[in-house]
Coordinates of C-alpha atoms and ligand atoms in Angstrom, one line a residue:
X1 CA 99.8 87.9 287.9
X2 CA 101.9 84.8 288.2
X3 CA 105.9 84.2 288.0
X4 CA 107.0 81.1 286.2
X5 CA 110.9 80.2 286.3
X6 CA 111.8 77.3 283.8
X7 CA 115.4 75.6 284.3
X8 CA 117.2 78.8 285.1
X9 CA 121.2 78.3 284.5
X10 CA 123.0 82.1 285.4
X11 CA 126.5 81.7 284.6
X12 CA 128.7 84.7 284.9
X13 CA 132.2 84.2 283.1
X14 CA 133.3 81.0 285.1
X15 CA 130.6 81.8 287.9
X16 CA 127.2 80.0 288.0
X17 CA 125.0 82.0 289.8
X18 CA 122.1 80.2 289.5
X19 CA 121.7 76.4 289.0
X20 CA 118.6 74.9 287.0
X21 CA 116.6 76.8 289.1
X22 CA 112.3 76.6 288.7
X23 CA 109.6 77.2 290.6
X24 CA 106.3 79.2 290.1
X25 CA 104.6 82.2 292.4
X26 CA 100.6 82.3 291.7
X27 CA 99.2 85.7 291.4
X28 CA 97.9 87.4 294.5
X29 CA 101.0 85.9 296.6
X30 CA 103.4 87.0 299.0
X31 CA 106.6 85.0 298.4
X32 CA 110.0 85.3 300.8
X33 CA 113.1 84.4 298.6
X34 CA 115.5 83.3 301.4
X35 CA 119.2 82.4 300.9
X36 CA 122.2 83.7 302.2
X37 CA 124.4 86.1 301.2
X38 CA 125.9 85.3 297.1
X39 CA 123.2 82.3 297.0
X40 CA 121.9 84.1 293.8
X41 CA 118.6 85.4 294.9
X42 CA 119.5 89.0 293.2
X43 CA 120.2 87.1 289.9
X44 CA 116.9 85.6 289.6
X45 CA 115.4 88.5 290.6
X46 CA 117.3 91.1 288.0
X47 CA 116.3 87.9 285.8
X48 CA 112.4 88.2 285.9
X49 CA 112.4 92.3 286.3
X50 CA 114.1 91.9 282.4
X51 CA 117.7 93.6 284.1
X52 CA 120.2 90.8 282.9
X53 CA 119.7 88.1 280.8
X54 CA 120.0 84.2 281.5
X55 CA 122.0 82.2 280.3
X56 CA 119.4 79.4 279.8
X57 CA 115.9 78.6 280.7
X58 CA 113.1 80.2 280.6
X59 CA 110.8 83.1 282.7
X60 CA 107.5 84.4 281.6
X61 CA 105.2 86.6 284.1
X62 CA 101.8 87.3 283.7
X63 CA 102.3 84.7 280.7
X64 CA 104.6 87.4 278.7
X65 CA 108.2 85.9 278.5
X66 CA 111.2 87.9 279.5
X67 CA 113.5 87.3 276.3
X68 CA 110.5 87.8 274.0
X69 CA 108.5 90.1 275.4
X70 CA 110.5 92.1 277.4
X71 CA 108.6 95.3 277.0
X72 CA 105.3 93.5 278.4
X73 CA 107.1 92.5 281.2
X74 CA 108.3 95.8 282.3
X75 CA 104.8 97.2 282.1
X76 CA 103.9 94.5 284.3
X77 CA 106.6 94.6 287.0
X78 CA 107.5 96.7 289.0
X79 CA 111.5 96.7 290.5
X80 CA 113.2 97.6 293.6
X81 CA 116.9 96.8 293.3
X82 CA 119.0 95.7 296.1
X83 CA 121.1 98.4 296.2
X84 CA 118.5 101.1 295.2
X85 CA 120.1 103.9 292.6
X86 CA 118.4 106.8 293.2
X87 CA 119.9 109.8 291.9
X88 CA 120.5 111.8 294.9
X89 CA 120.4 115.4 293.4
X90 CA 117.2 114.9 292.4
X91 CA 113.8 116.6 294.3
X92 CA 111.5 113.3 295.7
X93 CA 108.7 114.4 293.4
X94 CA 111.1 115.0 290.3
X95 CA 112.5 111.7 290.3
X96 CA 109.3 110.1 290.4
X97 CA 108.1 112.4 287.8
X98 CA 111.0 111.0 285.6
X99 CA 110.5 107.5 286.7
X100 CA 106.3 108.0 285.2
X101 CA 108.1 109.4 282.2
X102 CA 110.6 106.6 281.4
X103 CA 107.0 104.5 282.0
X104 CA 105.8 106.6 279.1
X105 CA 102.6 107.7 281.4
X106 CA 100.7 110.3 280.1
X107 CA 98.3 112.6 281.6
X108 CA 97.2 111.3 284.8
X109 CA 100.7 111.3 285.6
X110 CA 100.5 114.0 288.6
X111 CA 98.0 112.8 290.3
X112 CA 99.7 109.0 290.3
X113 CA 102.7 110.5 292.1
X114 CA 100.6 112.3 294.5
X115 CA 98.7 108.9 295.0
X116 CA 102.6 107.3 295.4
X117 CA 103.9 109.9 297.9
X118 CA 100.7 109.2 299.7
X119 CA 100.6 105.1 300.0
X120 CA 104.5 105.2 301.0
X121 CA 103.9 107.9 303.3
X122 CA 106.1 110.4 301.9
X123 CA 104.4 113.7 302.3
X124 CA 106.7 115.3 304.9
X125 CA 109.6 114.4 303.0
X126 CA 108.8 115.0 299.6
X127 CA 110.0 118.2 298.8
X128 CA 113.5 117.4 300.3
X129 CA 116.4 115.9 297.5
X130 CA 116.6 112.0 297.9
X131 CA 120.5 112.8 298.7
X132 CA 119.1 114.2 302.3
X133 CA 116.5 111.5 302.8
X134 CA 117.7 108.8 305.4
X135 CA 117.8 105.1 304.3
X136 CA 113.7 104.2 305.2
X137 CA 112.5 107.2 303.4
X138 CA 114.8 106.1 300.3
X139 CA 113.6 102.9 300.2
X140 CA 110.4 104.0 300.6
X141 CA 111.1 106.2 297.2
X142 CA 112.0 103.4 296.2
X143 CA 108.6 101.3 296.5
X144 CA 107.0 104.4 295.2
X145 CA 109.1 104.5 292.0
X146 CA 108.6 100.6 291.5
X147 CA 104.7 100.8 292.2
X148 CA 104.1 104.0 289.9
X149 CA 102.9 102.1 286.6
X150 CA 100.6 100.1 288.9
X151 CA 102.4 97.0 288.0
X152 CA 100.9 93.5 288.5
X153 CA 103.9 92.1 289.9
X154 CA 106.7 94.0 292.6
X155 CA 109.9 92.6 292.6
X156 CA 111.6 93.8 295.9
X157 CA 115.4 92.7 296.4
X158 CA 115.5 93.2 300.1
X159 CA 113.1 96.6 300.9
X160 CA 114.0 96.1 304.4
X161 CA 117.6 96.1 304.7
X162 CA 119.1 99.3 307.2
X163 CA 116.0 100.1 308.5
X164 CA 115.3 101.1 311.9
X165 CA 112.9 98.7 314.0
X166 CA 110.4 101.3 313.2
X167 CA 110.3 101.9 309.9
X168 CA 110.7 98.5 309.5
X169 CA 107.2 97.8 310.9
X170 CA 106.7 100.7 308.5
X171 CA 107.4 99.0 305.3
X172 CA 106.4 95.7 306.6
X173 CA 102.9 96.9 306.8
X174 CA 103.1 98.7 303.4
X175 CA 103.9 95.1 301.8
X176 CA 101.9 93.4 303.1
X177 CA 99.0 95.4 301.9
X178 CA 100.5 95.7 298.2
X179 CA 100.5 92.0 298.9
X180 CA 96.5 92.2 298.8
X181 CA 96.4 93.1 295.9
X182 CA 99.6 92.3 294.0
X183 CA 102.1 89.5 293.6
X184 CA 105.4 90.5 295.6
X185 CA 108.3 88.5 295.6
X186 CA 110.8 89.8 298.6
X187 CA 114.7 89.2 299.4
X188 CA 115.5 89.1 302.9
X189 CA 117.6 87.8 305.9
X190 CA 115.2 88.5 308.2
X191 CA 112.8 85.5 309.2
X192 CA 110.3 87.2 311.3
X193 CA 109.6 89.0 308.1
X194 CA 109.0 85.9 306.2
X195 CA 106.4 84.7 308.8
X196 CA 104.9 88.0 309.0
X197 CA 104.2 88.7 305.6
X198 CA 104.9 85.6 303.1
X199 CA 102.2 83.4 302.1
X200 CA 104.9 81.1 300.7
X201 CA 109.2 80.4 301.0
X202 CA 111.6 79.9 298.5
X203 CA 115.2 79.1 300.0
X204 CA 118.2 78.8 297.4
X205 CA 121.2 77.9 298.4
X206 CA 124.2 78.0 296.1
X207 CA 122.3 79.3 293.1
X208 CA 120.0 75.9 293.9
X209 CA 116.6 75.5 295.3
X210 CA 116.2 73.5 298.5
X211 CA 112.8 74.6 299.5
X212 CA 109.7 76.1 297.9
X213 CA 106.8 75.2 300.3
X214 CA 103.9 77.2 302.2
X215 CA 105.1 79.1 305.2
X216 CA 103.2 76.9 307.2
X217 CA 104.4 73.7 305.9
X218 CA 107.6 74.9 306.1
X219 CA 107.3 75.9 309.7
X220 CA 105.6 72.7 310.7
X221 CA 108.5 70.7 308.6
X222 CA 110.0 68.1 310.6
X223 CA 114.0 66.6 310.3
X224 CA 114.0 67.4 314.2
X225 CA 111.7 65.8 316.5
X226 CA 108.6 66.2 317.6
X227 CA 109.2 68.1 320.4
X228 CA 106.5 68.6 323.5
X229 CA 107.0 71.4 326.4
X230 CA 104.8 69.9 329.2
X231 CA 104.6 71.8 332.7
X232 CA 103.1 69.7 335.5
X233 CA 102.2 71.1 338.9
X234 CA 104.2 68.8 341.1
X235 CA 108.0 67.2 341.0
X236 CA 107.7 64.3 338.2
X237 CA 110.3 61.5 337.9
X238 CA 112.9 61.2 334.3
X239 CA 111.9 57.4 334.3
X240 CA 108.4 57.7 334.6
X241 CA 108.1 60.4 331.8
X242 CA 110.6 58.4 329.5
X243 CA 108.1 55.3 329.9
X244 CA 105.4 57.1 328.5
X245 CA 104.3 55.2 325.2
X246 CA 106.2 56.9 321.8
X247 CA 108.7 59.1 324.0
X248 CA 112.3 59.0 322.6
X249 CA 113.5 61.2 325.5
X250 CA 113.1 63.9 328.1
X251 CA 114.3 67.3 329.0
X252 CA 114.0 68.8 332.2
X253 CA 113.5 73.1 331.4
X254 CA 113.2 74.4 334.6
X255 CA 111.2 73.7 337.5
X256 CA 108.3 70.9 336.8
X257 CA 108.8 72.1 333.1
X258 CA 110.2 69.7 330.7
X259 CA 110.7 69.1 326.8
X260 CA 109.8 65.5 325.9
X261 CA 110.8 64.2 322.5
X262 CA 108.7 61.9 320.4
X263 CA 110.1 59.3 318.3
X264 CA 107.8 59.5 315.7
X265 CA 105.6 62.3 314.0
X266 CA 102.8 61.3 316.4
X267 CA 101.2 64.0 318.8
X268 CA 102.7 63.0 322.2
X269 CA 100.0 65.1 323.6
X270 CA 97.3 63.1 324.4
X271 CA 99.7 60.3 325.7
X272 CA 101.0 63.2 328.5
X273 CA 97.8 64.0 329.0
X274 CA 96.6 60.7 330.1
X275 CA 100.3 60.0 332.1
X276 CA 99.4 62.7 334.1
X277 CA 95.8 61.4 334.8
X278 CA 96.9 57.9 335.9
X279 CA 99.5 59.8 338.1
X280 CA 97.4 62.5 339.5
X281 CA 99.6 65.4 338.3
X282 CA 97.8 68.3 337.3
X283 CA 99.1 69.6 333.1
X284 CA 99.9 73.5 334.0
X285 CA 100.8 73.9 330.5
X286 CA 101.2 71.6 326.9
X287 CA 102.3 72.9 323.6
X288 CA 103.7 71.9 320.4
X289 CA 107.4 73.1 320.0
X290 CA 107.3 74.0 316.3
X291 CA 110.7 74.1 314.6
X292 CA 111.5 77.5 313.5
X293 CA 111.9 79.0 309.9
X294 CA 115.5 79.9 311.1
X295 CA 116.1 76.2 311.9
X296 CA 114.9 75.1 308.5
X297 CA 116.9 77.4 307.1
X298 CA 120.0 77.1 308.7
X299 CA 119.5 72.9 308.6
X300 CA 119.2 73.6 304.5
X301 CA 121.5 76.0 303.6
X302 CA 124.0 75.3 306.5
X303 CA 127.8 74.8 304.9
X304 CA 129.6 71.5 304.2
X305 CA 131.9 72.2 307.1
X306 CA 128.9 72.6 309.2
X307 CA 127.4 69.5 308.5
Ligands
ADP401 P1 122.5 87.1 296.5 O1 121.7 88.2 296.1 O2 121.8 85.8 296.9 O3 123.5 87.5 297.6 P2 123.7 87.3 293.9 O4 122.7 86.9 292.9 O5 124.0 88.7 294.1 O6 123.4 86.6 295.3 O7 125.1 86.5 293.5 C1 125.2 85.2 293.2 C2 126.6 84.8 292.8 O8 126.9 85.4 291.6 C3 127.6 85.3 293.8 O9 128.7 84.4 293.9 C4 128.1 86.6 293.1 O10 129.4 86.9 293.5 C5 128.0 86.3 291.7 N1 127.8 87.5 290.9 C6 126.7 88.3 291.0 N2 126.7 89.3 290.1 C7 127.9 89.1 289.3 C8 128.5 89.7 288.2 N3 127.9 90.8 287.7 N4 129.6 89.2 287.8 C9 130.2 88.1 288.3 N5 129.7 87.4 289.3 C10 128.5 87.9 289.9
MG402 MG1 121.4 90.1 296.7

C-alpha cells in the first residue's frame, strides 16, 4: 500500500513543475501534501494516479511502477482530481455505474455502488443528475467514483475545497476513516485539516520539497523559540522574570499573564516553577506555546520578498 517518488523532474515546455522531488508514504497512512497555490502538488499527484507522465524519475505504488505498469497501478489507486469532471447530465448512480464499467467490474457491480452511495452518504441525493448536486455532494461522488474498485491507495487533490463548514466536517470524517484502512494522500490549504487527519506532512514549495516529517514533529519543530505562557496569581516584576536562569526574554499578555522566551530548546518550565516558589507567587497556569503548522509553513514556503 505504499507510495515511492524517485527524483521527480516535471517540466512542462519551459515550466518545471516539479524539481527532483522524492519522498515515500508507508501503507496505512494519512499524508497532507501542503504547498501553495502552482507549488506543483497537482503534478505529482496526476503523476502517481498514472494521469501525465514525468519527465524523469521514477514512482512505483504498491511496488507496481507507473511507466511500466500502469494498468496495476490504476487498479490500485484510486483518483480524485482537483477540479473534479463529472459529467453533469448524468443520474448519481449512472455515472458510478459507468465509472465500475471503465474498472472492468463484473457482477458484483450493483451492489458496490449501493455500498458507495452508502459510505459517502449519498442516498438522498442519488437519484438526482450530478449537474443539480451542490459542490459537497459532488465531491462526495467524487470519493465514491475514486473508492469503487476498492483501491489500496486514494489520491485526493484537495476533497475539501468549497465546502461548507458542515460538510466539511462531513468529508473530514469520511477520510479519515478510509484513512484506517487505506493509504490517502490529500491536497489542501487548510491546516486544521492536516492536524486533524494526517499522520504525516509533506510541504513543496516551488515544485521542491521543504518538509516531509510527522505531524507531530512538525508541529513541535522549532526555528522560533521556545516559548512559555505563564499566569501567576499576583503582579510580577519584567526584571525579576528576565533573571530567571535560560530566559531570553519576557512578554507581558495581559494581566499577571506573560510569554517568556527561552534561549535554548530547554523546558523553561520547571525553572518558572521554582521562580515562583522562591517568590511565593502562586503558577495559575503554565503551558508550552507550540508553534503552529501554519507558522511552519508560512516560515518554509514564505516568498523571497518576504524573507
Ligand atoms: P498546485 O497544484 O500545487 O497548485 P500545479 O501542479 O497545478 O500546482 O502546477 C505547478 C506549476 O506547473 C504551475 O506553475 C503551473 O502553472 C504549471 N502547470 C501545471 N499544469 C501545466 C500544464 N498543463 N502546462 C503548463 N504548465 C502547467
Ligand atoms: Mg493543484
Amino acid at each position: 500500500m505504499s507510495i515511492k517518488v524517485t527524483n521527480i523532474t516535471k517540466i512542462y515546455g519551459e515550466q518545471k513543475a516539479l524539481d527532483d522531488v522524492s519522498f515515500e508514504v508507508r501503507g496505512g497512512q494519512v499524508v497532507g501534501f501542503l504547498g501553495p497555490n502552482g507549488a506543483g502538488k497537482s503534478t505529482m499527484m496526476k503523476i502517481i494516479a498514472c494521469f501525465i507522465p514525468q519527465t524523469s524519475g521514477s514512482v512505483s505504488v504498491c511496488g507496481f511502477d507507473v511507466t511500466e505498469q500502469s494498468i496495476e497501478v490504476r487498479k490500485k489507486v484510486g483518483y480524485l482530481p482537483e477540479h473534479n469532471p463529472l459529467y453533469p447530465e448524468m443520474y448519481v448512480k449512472e455515472y458510478l455505474d459507468f465509472v465500475a464499467g471503465v474498472y472492468k467490474m463484473d457482477g458484483n457491480r450493483k451492489k458496490r455502488i449501493e455500498e458507495m452511495i452508502e459510505m459517502t452518504g449519498l442516498q438522498v441525493e442519488q437519484k438526482k443528475k450530478i449537474g443539480a448536486l451542490s459542490k459537497g455532494y459532488r465531491q462526495r461522488v467524487g470519493l465514491a467514483q475514486a473508492m469503487i474498485h476498492n483501491p489500496e491507495v486514494l489520491i485526493l487533490d484537495e476533497p475539501t475545497s468549497g465546502l461548507d463548514p458542515n460538510q466539511l466536517v462531513d468529508i473530514r470524517e469520511l477520510i479519515k476513516n478510509i484513512g484506517k484502512e487505506k493509504t490517502v494522500m490529500l491536497s489542501t490549504h487548510i491546516m486544521q485539516e492536516v492536524e486533524a487527519i494526517c499522520d504525516q506532512v509533506i510541504i513543496v514549495n516551488k515544485g521542491k520539497i521543504v518538509a516531509n516529517e510527522t505531524t507531530e514533529i512538525i508541529q513541535q519543530r522549532s526555528g522560533t523559540d521556545n516559548i512559555v505562557i505563564a499566569e501567576f496569581d499576583k503582579d510580577v516584576e519584567r526584571i525579576m522574570l528576565s533573571s530567571i536562569p535560560g530566559v531570553k526574554r519576557v512578554m507581558l499578555v495581559k494581566g499577571n499573564t506573560w510569554k517568556i522566551y527561552s534561549s535554548s530548546t530547554e523546558d523553561l518550565r520547571p525553572a518558572i516553577f521554582n521562580f515562583a516558589v522562591e517568590n511565593q507567587l502562586m503558577v495559575l497556569s503554565l503551558q508550552k506555546e507550540e508553534q503552529s503548522l501554519e507558522e511552519v509553513f508560512h516560515q518554509l514556503t514564505k516568498t523571497d520578498v518576504e524573507k
